[in-house]
Each structure stands twice: as C-alpha cells, then as structure tokens.
Amino acid sequence: MKNWTTRLGSVALCTSLVAGCSGTASPPPSANGETPQGSEKTKNTFTMLMVDHPNWPYNKDWVVWKWIEEKTGATFQVQLPSGELKDTINLNVASGNMPDITFFTGRADADKFGQQGVLANILDYIDSMPNLKKWLEKYPGIAKSSLAANGAMYMLPNEGFGETNRLIWMYREDVFKKHNLNPPSNYEELIEVSKKLKELYPGSYPFSFRTGPRLAILDYASAQFGTHSGFFLDEKTGKLRYGPTEDGYKKMVEMFHRFHKEGIMPPDWLTVNVQQWQNMVSTDKSFMIFDYIGRLDLFNIPMQKTNPEFKLAFMTPPEGVPGFKVNPYIHFIESGMTISARSGKIKEALQAYDWFYSEEAKTLLSWGKDNEIYTNENGQRKLKPDYLDVTDVRKKTGLATNGAYTWFDYDAHLAPATPGQREAYDQARKHDSVFRVKPQYNESELTTVSMLQSAVDKHREEQITRFILGERSLDQWDQYVAEAKKLGLDELTKLTQTAYDRLR
C-alpha cells in the first residue's frame, strides 16, 4: 500500500502550503470549503445511475439538487435501474456504456470493476480535491478502508450516516427500578440479574435478540470479549488475529451456552424473527436487548401511550472480559458514488464532489438552508412543523438520499428524536470499540480466499452452534481449532496477512 502512504504524505504537504498543489485555475476554497463569493461556477451536467428507496423515491425537483448546483455548478441526469441495480451495472460494464457516475451498494464490486479499469482512481485526481485531502487526514481509518488491494480508491468515501446502524445494549429501566435491580456491569452479573427476573416473571427470557441466524449476535458481542468474529489487526500490537479460535471467543461461547441452558435467552434464539422479538419486549417477556439504537423510540413511543411507566433505556455494555465495556463499531456504510474511467468529465465530477467534503456541504446537505427545514430556537435546532419526521424530510427535499451526501451530520436526524434517544447517542459514543479496517484481497487471491473462507465459516457456524446448544462439549475446543486448520485456516491466515501488509 505504498501508493497510499506516498499520496497521504503528499496530502499533508499540500495542506500545509497556502498555495496548495492543485495547479487548477479554480479559486481556492475558504477554510470551511466555501467557494469565494462572486466566483464563477462552471456548469456541468453528469449522467448518474443510482437506486432510490420506496419511502423516498427519487424526484428530479428535490431542492437538494438546486442547492448542490448553486455550490458546484453540477446537475445530474439520473437514471434508475429497471430491475436490480447490480444487474444494470453488469450490463453497463459489458456494453461499455457506463454513465459518468454510478452508485454502488457495496465496495467490493466497485473495487473489482475498478481494478479491471472500469472506474476512475480518485487518488489520481486528489491534487484538485483540497477538501477531500483534508477529510482523508481527518479520517485515516476510513481512508484506508476505502482502498482497493492495489492502493487505488474507486468509491467516494463517506462518514456520518452510518450512525443509523449503531448497536447498543438496552434495558427496561422501569422494571429494574421497580424491583431494585441494577443493570449488569459484566456477563456474570447479567446471568445473575436474569435469574432474578425469571423468578419475578415466570416464562420470561430476560435477554433476547433477533440476530441468531448465522450467529450475528456473536459478531456483535465479541467486542465485549476483546475479540472479533473474523480476522482483525490488534490495535496495540498490529499483529493479525483470528477471533473464533481465541480464548476470549471461547469464553463468549461459554456464556451463551449458559444463557441457553438456564433459559435466559429464548430456546429458539436461532430463528426468532423481528415480530416475535418485538412481542417479547413489549409484553414483559424480555428486559435486556442488544440491537439498533433506534429501537429505543420504536418501543418507547407506542408503549408509553398505554403504559406511561414503560421505559427502555441505554445500558452500558457489560464486560465479557475486563476492560471491554464497548459496543461493536459497525456504524458505517460501504455504499457510494464512483466515476467511470471512460467519462469525459472525470476531473469535473470529482471537483464537484470535492465540495461535499467541506464543512459547508456537511451542514447544508444534512440540515438544509437556515430556517427552511429546521429552525434555531435558543441554540437548538428543531424540525419545522411542515415535516412529520426525517423520513418526510428525505421524501420532500432529497436530503440524505443516495448521491446527495458523502459527509453527514447525524445530529440532523436526532433533532426530532426524543430526549431519551438523543441522550442514548451521547452515551453510546463513549463506548465505541475500535474501527477495524477490512483486508482487501486482490483478484488473484479472491478465488482461493472465497473457497477457504466458505469452508472455515461453515465449520465455525456449525460447531459454535453445537457448543452453545450443548451438543458438543467445550472441552473439545482445541479439537475444534485443529479442525478449522485442516480446512485451510492457516493458508487463509497467510493470505489475509498479505492483504493487511498492503495497508502498511
């Protein structure tokens, strides 16, 4: 990944020079990315393929497009796929008829096509993107995770909107207070308080979740045991680790086995669906959950209409092992905009998107113009009564829709939330685990990695499930590790180490 480190050094050098390194005749942006008043905006129209959302279908008359044009001179001829976005992209690639800009829902496909020469390498144009330069320095982890195996960047990175995916522990504060119970500070206490709740509420399952399939719940809980459900770099030593063979992972599995054995979680935890889970939480059948933070208002608002005492609240994540009162860092998204390598307007498109990485753009594309969507009352922004909620804002204005943001201030979506929801976000941000950069395999490695990963993951899911259900004794853990190695774990480790070495 020397390509990236060399460029990052160039970014730092250019940032320190007032004149910059761009060489472009465009006026330099101000400190917050604003273009000087009176400067001429070059008009450009770009073709764009993107996918919309049924709750806020694309509208060419959204005011957000007007605001973007005012700041960048860019307008967009938007195309929507007639079927699946992925199928349309494949057809465009095959025909060689790519629009200037294409929205990808996943970075892997963008990196694959980029390395095939279909998409432009954004870093080739970084000297004409002063705002993005500063932004990449501000978010080095995201910068690294945005790179393909060859050190190129094919998708415009994003930050902020992933907050919608934040996971937290929550508990029924009203029930705990009623019975003089304290929220657990570790997993042993979680078991003890769950036993008391089962005595008080026969037939209940004090801890429930809807993420049993493919053991997703363990992907999330592993952070509290100082490990991970796959490969990761140790933040202290920089060494490669594979979580599912570690002692911390074994301890987590042991805890979930005890949850299952003692009826702390539902017996059908592997298949509980959303509706079943919601019924348990809303009918005093479950009192601690681990899910998206938005569930707080989803439960509290309707439940408090019939039971004013009902209160689901943020719970500090319990430690699995000492020092890990953390929730997993999964609040990021890996979708975004790419530029066709065949476009005749690559530099122009990237210069337009460069503004998106300015403070000015972050504010405008999150909150809208002053007093048009949110009012400012005594220093606090409030959603105007013209809008029911943030979904209505997206539907009517286009804010926070695909293609209309890269750097988002999620506080805009918290403004209409209840005080409890906003407080939960404040608390949750104090308990983030580290952001883990994923390995980027090159095309020559992908076939082997895919084959080995499939075998190792299948074995892990099957055997860990058996450990939790008690169908296999944890005394056989070393045998389980040996089985994984026979399936190719060591070879997969070497390939992954090579992929991570490219990040250095």
XYZ file of C-alpha atoms in Angstrom:
504
model
C 0.000 0.000 0.000
C 2.989 2.270 -0.541
C 0.952 4.024 -3.193
C -1.401 5.276 -0.491
C 1.205 6.252 2.092
C 3.095 8.231 -0.534
C -0.074 10.036 -1.524
C -1.027 10.650 2.106
C 2.341 12.316 2.654
C 1.587 14.477 -0.362
C -1.788 15.341 1.132
C -0.160 16.524 4.347
C 2.390 18.601 2.434
C -0.234 20.253 0.247
C -2.426 21.011 3.247
C 0.454 22.854 4.890
C 1.030 25.086 1.887
C -1.294 28.044 1.459
C -0.920 27.959 -2.296
C -1.803 24.257 -2.476
C -0.674 21.765 -5.103
C -3.678 21.721 -7.361
C -2.497 23.602 -10.388
C -6.145 24.315 -11.224
C -7.332 27.765 -12.162
C -10.390 27.451 -9.907
C -10.492 29.814 -6.911
C -9.220 28.195 -3.706
C -11.879 27.281 -1.154
C -12.116 29.087 2.153
C -11.295 27.382 5.447
C -14.656 25.632 5.605
C -14.694 24.679 1.942
C -16.829 27.577 0.717
C -16.127 28.963 -2.723
C -15.469 32.718 -2.533
C -18.492 34.914 -3.156
C -18.825 36.038 -6.744
C -16.644 33.239 -8.154
C -17.919 31.721 -11.389
C -19.328 28.189 -11.164
C -18.612 26.124 -14.253
C -21.813 24.408 -15.317
C -21.597 20.663 -15.862
C -24.243 18.015 -16.364
C -23.393 14.447 -15.401
C -25.238 11.232 -16.148
C -25.796 9.200 -12.987
C -27.072 5.689 -12.271
C -28.374 5.216 -8.757
C -31.023 3.347 -6.821
C -33.710 5.080 -4.759
C -35.802 3.996 -1.783
C -39.554 3.264 -1.827
C -40.078 5.524 1.189
C -38.417 8.463 -0.570
C -38.499 7.774 -4.322
C -36.223 9.895 -6.490
C -37.570 13.297 -7.519
C -35.726 15.497 -10.009
C -37.322 18.551 -8.396
C -35.903 17.958 -4.918
C -34.471 21.163 -3.506
C -31.216 19.388 -2.614
C -30.275 19.256 -6.316
C -30.771 23.021 -6.543
C -28.510 23.617 -3.558
C -25.800 21.373 -4.995
C -25.968 23.175 -8.323
C -25.691 26.568 -6.589
C -22.491 25.481 -4.840
C -20.830 23.367 -7.521
C -22.464 24.144 -10.871
C -23.271 20.433 -11.209
C -26.571 18.999 -12.385
C -27.423 15.342 -12.810
C -29.360 13.326 -15.336
C -30.411 10.490 -13.067
C -31.131 7.004 -14.350
C -32.848 4.397 -12.174
C -32.433 0.664 -12.849
C -35.439 -1.131 -14.301
C -34.613 -4.144 -12.157
C -31.775 -4.886 -9.768
C -29.049 -2.244 -9.611
C -26.322 -4.881 -9.758
C -27.749 -6.340 -12.986
C -27.892 -2.912 -14.613
C -24.291 -2.194 -13.618
C -23.150 -5.521 -15.077
C -24.942 -4.750 -18.350
C -23.407 -1.275 -18.482
C -19.938 -2.694 -17.885
C -20.398 -5.387 -20.515
C -21.632 -2.893 -23.105
C -19.001 -0.303 -22.252
C -21.803 2.219 -21.813
C -21.257 3.485 -18.273
C -22.789 6.769 -17.109
C -20.424 9.387 -15.710
C -21.390 8.460 -12.142
C -22.588 5.108 -10.762
C -23.848 4.394 -7.259
C -22.666 1.074 -5.808
C -24.321 -0.514 -2.777
C -21.121 -2.364 -1.868
C -17.438 -1.504 -2.016
C -16.357 -4.991 -3.106
C -17.984 -4.721 -6.534
C -16.681 -1.192 -7.036
C -13.145 -2.336 -6.218
C -13.478 -5.332 -8.543
C -14.590 -3.211 -11.504
C -12.088 -0.508 -10.630
C -9.178 -2.921 -10.822
C -10.497 -4.048 -14.199
C -10.140 -0.474 -15.452
C -13.860 0.317 -15.496
C -13.788 3.018 -12.784
C -11.520 6.011 -12.266
C -8.987 6.021 -9.439
C -9.996 9.016 -7.331
C -6.467 9.366 -5.955
C -5.207 10.207 -9.442
C -7.147 13.467 -9.101
C -6.551 14.166 -5.415
C -4.449 17.287 -6.106
C -7.547 19.001 -7.462
C -9.636 17.976 -4.426
C -8.410 20.098 -1.469
C -11.421 19.353 0.717
C -11.113 15.598 0.277
C -7.390 15.838 1.083
C -8.138 17.363 4.474
C -11.004 14.943 5.040
C -8.807 11.886 4.449
C -6.371 13.179 7.056
C -9.241 13.634 9.497
C -10.481 10.063 8.991
C -7.398 7.881 8.353
C -9.217 4.659 9.242
C -11.958 5.306 6.714
C -9.318 6.393 4.214
C -7.542 3.043 4.472
C -10.777 1.070 4.379
C -11.720 2.894 1.161
C -8.773 1.476 -0.760
C -8.735 -1.483 -3.103
C -5.967 -4.073 -2.926
C -3.918 -2.148 -5.496
C -3.914 1.014 -3.361
C -6.438 2.850 -5.543
C -9.676 4.465 -4.370
C -12.626 3.813 -6.650
C -15.534 4.864 -4.445
C -16.025 8.232 -2.791
C -15.780 7.599 0.972
C -18.493 8.645 3.405
C -18.896 9.282 7.103
C -21.711 10.103 9.487
C -24.772 8.404 8.091
C -23.621 5.033 9.337
C -24.804 6.193 12.776
C -28.159 4.730 11.818
C -26.503 1.295 12.187
C -25.225 1.890 15.740
C -25.812 -1.074 18.067
C -26.292 -0.721 21.817
C -27.467 -2.630 24.856
C -30.847 -1.531 26.224
C -32.788 -2.494 29.322
C -36.213 -1.960 30.861
C -35.274 0.748 33.327
C -38.786 0.849 34.821
C -38.772 -2.883 35.587
C -35.286 -2.787 37.078
C -36.194 0.171 39.326
C -39.449 -1.433 40.386
C -37.573 -4.461 41.727
C -34.463 -2.618 42.962
C -32.240 -4.295 40.391
C -29.069 -2.812 38.963
C -28.151 -3.153 35.295
C -25.319 -5.695 34.942
C -21.765 -4.439 34.573
C -20.455 -7.764 33.258
C -21.752 -11.033 31.856
C -21.698 -12.855 35.192
C -23.950 -10.149 36.634
C -26.121 -10.400 33.527
C -26.737 -14.048 34.342
C -27.482 -13.301 37.987
C -29.937 -10.483 37.320
C -31.588 -12.596 34.616
C -32.226 -15.376 37.136
C -33.949 -12.883 39.433
C -36.067 -11.580 36.567
C -37.105 -15.111 35.634
C -38.280 -15.653 39.204
C -40.272 -12.416 39.094
C -41.628 -13.040 35.595
C -42.109 -16.800 35.049
C -41.995 -17.725 31.386
C -39.819 -14.757 30.501
C -36.480 -14.759 28.693
C -34.684 -11.758 30.211
C -32.164 -11.388 27.342
C -33.441 -11.608 23.784
C -32.272 -10.698 20.304
C -33.305 -11.179 16.690
C -29.817 -11.773 15.312
C -29.437 -15.515 15.862
C -29.224 -16.544 12.194
C -25.593 -17.036 11.082
C -24.605 -16.232 14.684
C -24.709 -12.480 14.006
C -25.275 -11.874 17.731
C -21.753 -13.209 18.355
C -20.313 -10.825 15.758
C -21.626 -8.013 17.939
C -20.990 -9.441 21.414
C -17.397 -10.423 20.590
C -16.288 -6.807 21.096
C -17.098 -7.173 24.813
C -14.716 -10.145 24.985
C -11.839 -8.300 23.350
C -12.066 -10.254 20.141
C -13.871 -10.459 16.800
C -15.755 -12.974 14.634
C -13.127 -12.936 11.901
C -9.657 -11.667 11.093
C -8.537 -8.341 12.535
C -5.420 -6.392 13.382
C -4.680 -5.976 17.077
C -4.816 -2.233 17.739
C -1.929 -2.411 20.227
C 0.488 -4.860 18.641
C -0.509 -4.541 14.983
C -0.476 -8.334 14.725
C -3.079 -10.317 12.808
C -5.567 -12.240 14.929
C -8.410 -14.636 14.161
C -11.093 -14.259 16.811
C -13.051 -17.543 16.621
C -10.086 -19.607 17.861
C -9.148 -17.309 20.766
C -9.755 -17.775 24.478
C -11.935 -14.655 24.612
C -14.193 -16.054 21.909
C -14.355 -19.366 23.778
C -15.441 -17.524 26.931
C -18.181 -15.758 24.986
C -19.424 -19.077 23.623
C -19.427 -20.473 27.168
C -21.560 -17.532 28.331
C -24.083 -18.034 25.546
C -24.192 -21.738 26.378
C -25.138 -20.789 29.938
C -27.761 -18.358 28.612
C -29.270 -21.214 26.623
C -29.005 -23.827 29.360
C -30.568 -21.611 32.043
C -33.347 -20.209 29.860
C -32.006 -16.661 29.931
C -32.479 -16.353 26.173
C -35.317 -17.940 24.139
C -34.848 -21.615 23.257
C -35.496 -20.777 19.593
C -32.897 -17.976 19.577
C -31.515 -19.187 16.262
C -34.760 -18.466 14.421
C -36.548 -15.709 16.375
C -37.879 -13.195 13.860
C -38.444 -9.471 14.329
C -42.145 -9.742 15.148
C -41.622 -12.475 17.744
C -38.833 -10.491 19.341
C -40.854 -7.275 19.440
C -43.726 -9.128 21.096
C -41.418 -10.383 23.848
C -40.014 -6.921 24.532
C -43.450 -5.249 24.581
C -45.187 -7.834 26.791
C -42.786 -8.114 29.736
C -41.254 -11.303 28.376
C -37.801 -9.789 27.822
C -35.944 -6.993 29.605
C -32.495 -6.654 28.038
C -31.790 -6.397 24.332
C -28.829 -5.729 22.042
C -29.962 -4.017 18.862
C -30.016 -0.826 16.814
C -30.223 2.306 18.906
C -33.331 3.449 17.027
C -35.270 0.718 18.833
C -35.490 2.985 21.874
C -38.045 5.301 20.334
C -39.560 2.477 18.312
C -40.627 0.780 21.558
C -40.987 3.711 23.955
C -43.233 5.985 21.916
C -46.058 3.490 21.218
C -45.738 1.577 24.501
C -45.919 4.681 26.687
C -49.323 5.526 25.233
C -50.833 2.574 27.115
C -48.187 2.156 29.819
C -46.636 5.517 30.783
C -44.151 3.715 33.060
C -42.636 1.718 30.206
C -39.050 2.847 29.617
C -36.456 1.156 27.506
C -33.120 2.889 28.187
C -29.465 2.790 27.195
C -27.427 0.235 29.143
C -23.660 0.445 29.472
C -22.303 -2.593 27.632
C -21.419 -5.379 30.072
C -17.832 -6.588 30.124
C -17.129 -10.045 28.838
C -13.519 -9.663 29.885
C -12.083 -6.762 31.935
C -11.529 -3.531 30.022
C -14.060 -4.073 27.259
C -17.210 -2.106 28.112
C -17.606 -1.479 24.399
C -20.093 -1.953 21.597
C -19.011 -3.085 18.125
C -18.017 -0.410 15.639
C -20.419 -1.237 12.815
C -21.916 2.234 12.340
C -20.509 2.849 8.888
C -21.795 2.197 5.392
C -19.961 0.854 2.375
C -22.027 2.291 -0.454
C -21.210 5.333 -2.518
C -20.550 7.054 -5.801
C -17.978 6.065 -8.417
C -16.785 7.725 -11.635
C -16.497 5.919 -14.955
C -12.953 5.680 -16.284
C -14.413 6.389 -19.752
C -16.192 9.571 -18.705
C -15.032 12.697 -20.438
C -15.689 14.658 -17.262
C -13.796 12.752 -14.577
C -11.959 15.764 -13.165
C -15.062 17.955 -13.326
C -17.187 15.373 -11.499
C -14.602 14.893 -8.765
C -14.145 18.638 -8.334
C -17.913 18.925 -7.832
C -17.880 16.105 -5.275
C -14.892 17.675 -3.553
C -17.220 20.351 -2.197
C -19.191 17.545 -0.487
C -16.206 17.105 1.868
C -16.320 20.694 3.130
C -17.856 21.787 6.430
C -20.229 23.971 4.448
C -21.506 20.983 2.475
C -21.765 18.805 5.572
C -24.044 21.396 7.168
C -26.109 22.183 4.085
C -26.595 18.572 2.974
C -27.524 17.470 6.489
C -29.676 20.342 7.773
C -30.654 22.244 4.647
C -30.651 26.024 4.442
C -31.291 28.040 7.594
C -34.931 28.054 8.692
C -36.166 26.139 5.645
C -36.313 22.697 7.270
C -35.062 23.269 10.807
C -35.493 26.360 12.949
C -32.988 27.523 15.537
C -34.629 28.141 18.905
C -32.311 29.243 21.699
C -29.377 27.494 20.071
C -31.289 24.262 19.485
C -32.380 23.173 16.022
C -35.925 21.890 15.707
C -37.740 20.345 12.781
C -40.347 22.662 11.314
C -43.981 21.520 11.581
C -44.099 21.236 7.776
C -42.280 17.916 8.196
C -43.584 14.912 10.128
C -40.175 13.317 10.699
C -36.825 12.721 8.991
C -38.441 10.275 6.562
C -40.723 13.098 5.453
C -37.684 15.385 5.104
C -35.975 12.892 2.812
C -39.133 12.382 0.776
C -39.809 16.094 0.290
C -36.290 17.560 -0.020
C -33.936 14.766 -1.075
C -31.622 15.362 1.877
C -29.782 12.195 2.961
C -30.692 10.301 -0.201
C -28.300 8.426 -2.490
C -25.992 10.697 -4.433
C -26.807 13.749 -2.320
C -24.281 13.420 0.521
C -20.920 11.963 1.492
C -20.242 13.625 4.871
C -23.336 13.711 7.055
C -24.112 15.312 10.405
C -26.336 12.695 12.017
C -27.450 15.188 14.659
C -29.862 16.402 11.974
C -31.715 13.106 12.250
C -31.596 13.202 16.022
C -33.167 16.673 16.281
C -36.757 15.329 16.144
C -35.926 12.333 18.356
C -36.980 12.105 21.981
C -34.585 13.380 24.675
C -34.010 9.772 25.714
C -32.922 8.794 22.231
C -30.542 11.752 21.951
C -29.088 11.033 25.380
C -28.542 7.417 24.365
C -26.454 8.548 21.394
C -24.343 10.718 23.683
C -23.742 7.766 25.989
C -23.189 5.251 23.201
C -20.402 7.281 21.610
C -18.391 6.849 24.808
C -18.364 3.076 24.353
C -17.196 2.574 20.783
C -14.800 -0.240 20.056
C -12.074 0.462 17.519
C -12.809 0.892 13.826
C -11.456 -2.205 12.121
C -10.168 -1.935 8.575
C -11.052 -4.959 6.482
C -8.431 -6.819 4.449
C -8.521 -6.121 0.719
C -7.689 -9.167 -1.376
C -6.569 -8.764 -4.973
C -8.194 -10.602 -7.865
C -5.569 -13.349 -7.952
C -6.328 -14.155 -4.288
C -10.109 -13.896 -4.301
C -10.972 -17.363 -5.637
C -8.790 -19.150 -3.084
C -9.901 -16.862 -0.258
C -13.571 -17.352 -1.124
C -13.225 -21.142 -1.137
C -11.285 -21.306 2.134
C -13.413 -18.667 3.875
C -16.602 -20.514 2.955
C -15.325 -23.772 4.444
C -13.946 -22.173 7.615
C -17.059 -20.050 8.198
C -19.412 -23.008 7.659
C -17.449 -25.055 10.172
C -17.406 -22.180 12.674
C -21.151 -21.596 12.472
C -21.991 -25.280 12.781
C -19.640 -26.065 15.649
C -20.165 -22.876 17.652
C -23.915 -23.508 17.439
C -23.349 -27.023 18.769
C -21.222 -25.664 21.639
C -23.974 -23.201 22.620
C -26.744 -25.804 22.400
C -24.692 -28.238 24.482
C -24.440 -30.760 21.655
C -20.672 -30.540 21.860
C -18.578 -30.065 24.987
C -16.335 -27.027 25.257
C -13.668 -29.483 26.426
C -13.276 -30.161 22.682
C -12.339 -26.557 21.875
C -8.763 -27.443 20.912
C -10.110 -30.125 18.598
C -12.448 -27.545 17.027
C -9.449 -25.258 16.384
C -7.500 -28.137 14.813
C -10.464 -28.906 12.551
C -10.500 -25.298 11.332
C -6.807 -25.526 10.496
C -7.370 -28.703 8.496
C -9.964 -26.803 6.461
C -7.351 -24.237 5.458
C -7.355 -21.664 8.259
C -3.552 -21.383 8.228
C -3.435 -20.760 4.463
C -6.276 -18.252 4.797
C -4.330 -16.533 7.572
C -1.268 -16.167 5.318
C -3.367 -14.665 2.500
C -5.025 -12.277 4.920
C -1.664 -11.250 6.385
C -0.505 -10.418 2.856
C -3.654 -8.349 2.293
C -3.106 -6.417 5.522
C 0.579 -5.918 4.731
C -0.520 -3.910 1.722
C -2.111 -1.418 4.109
C 1.193 -0.557 5.721
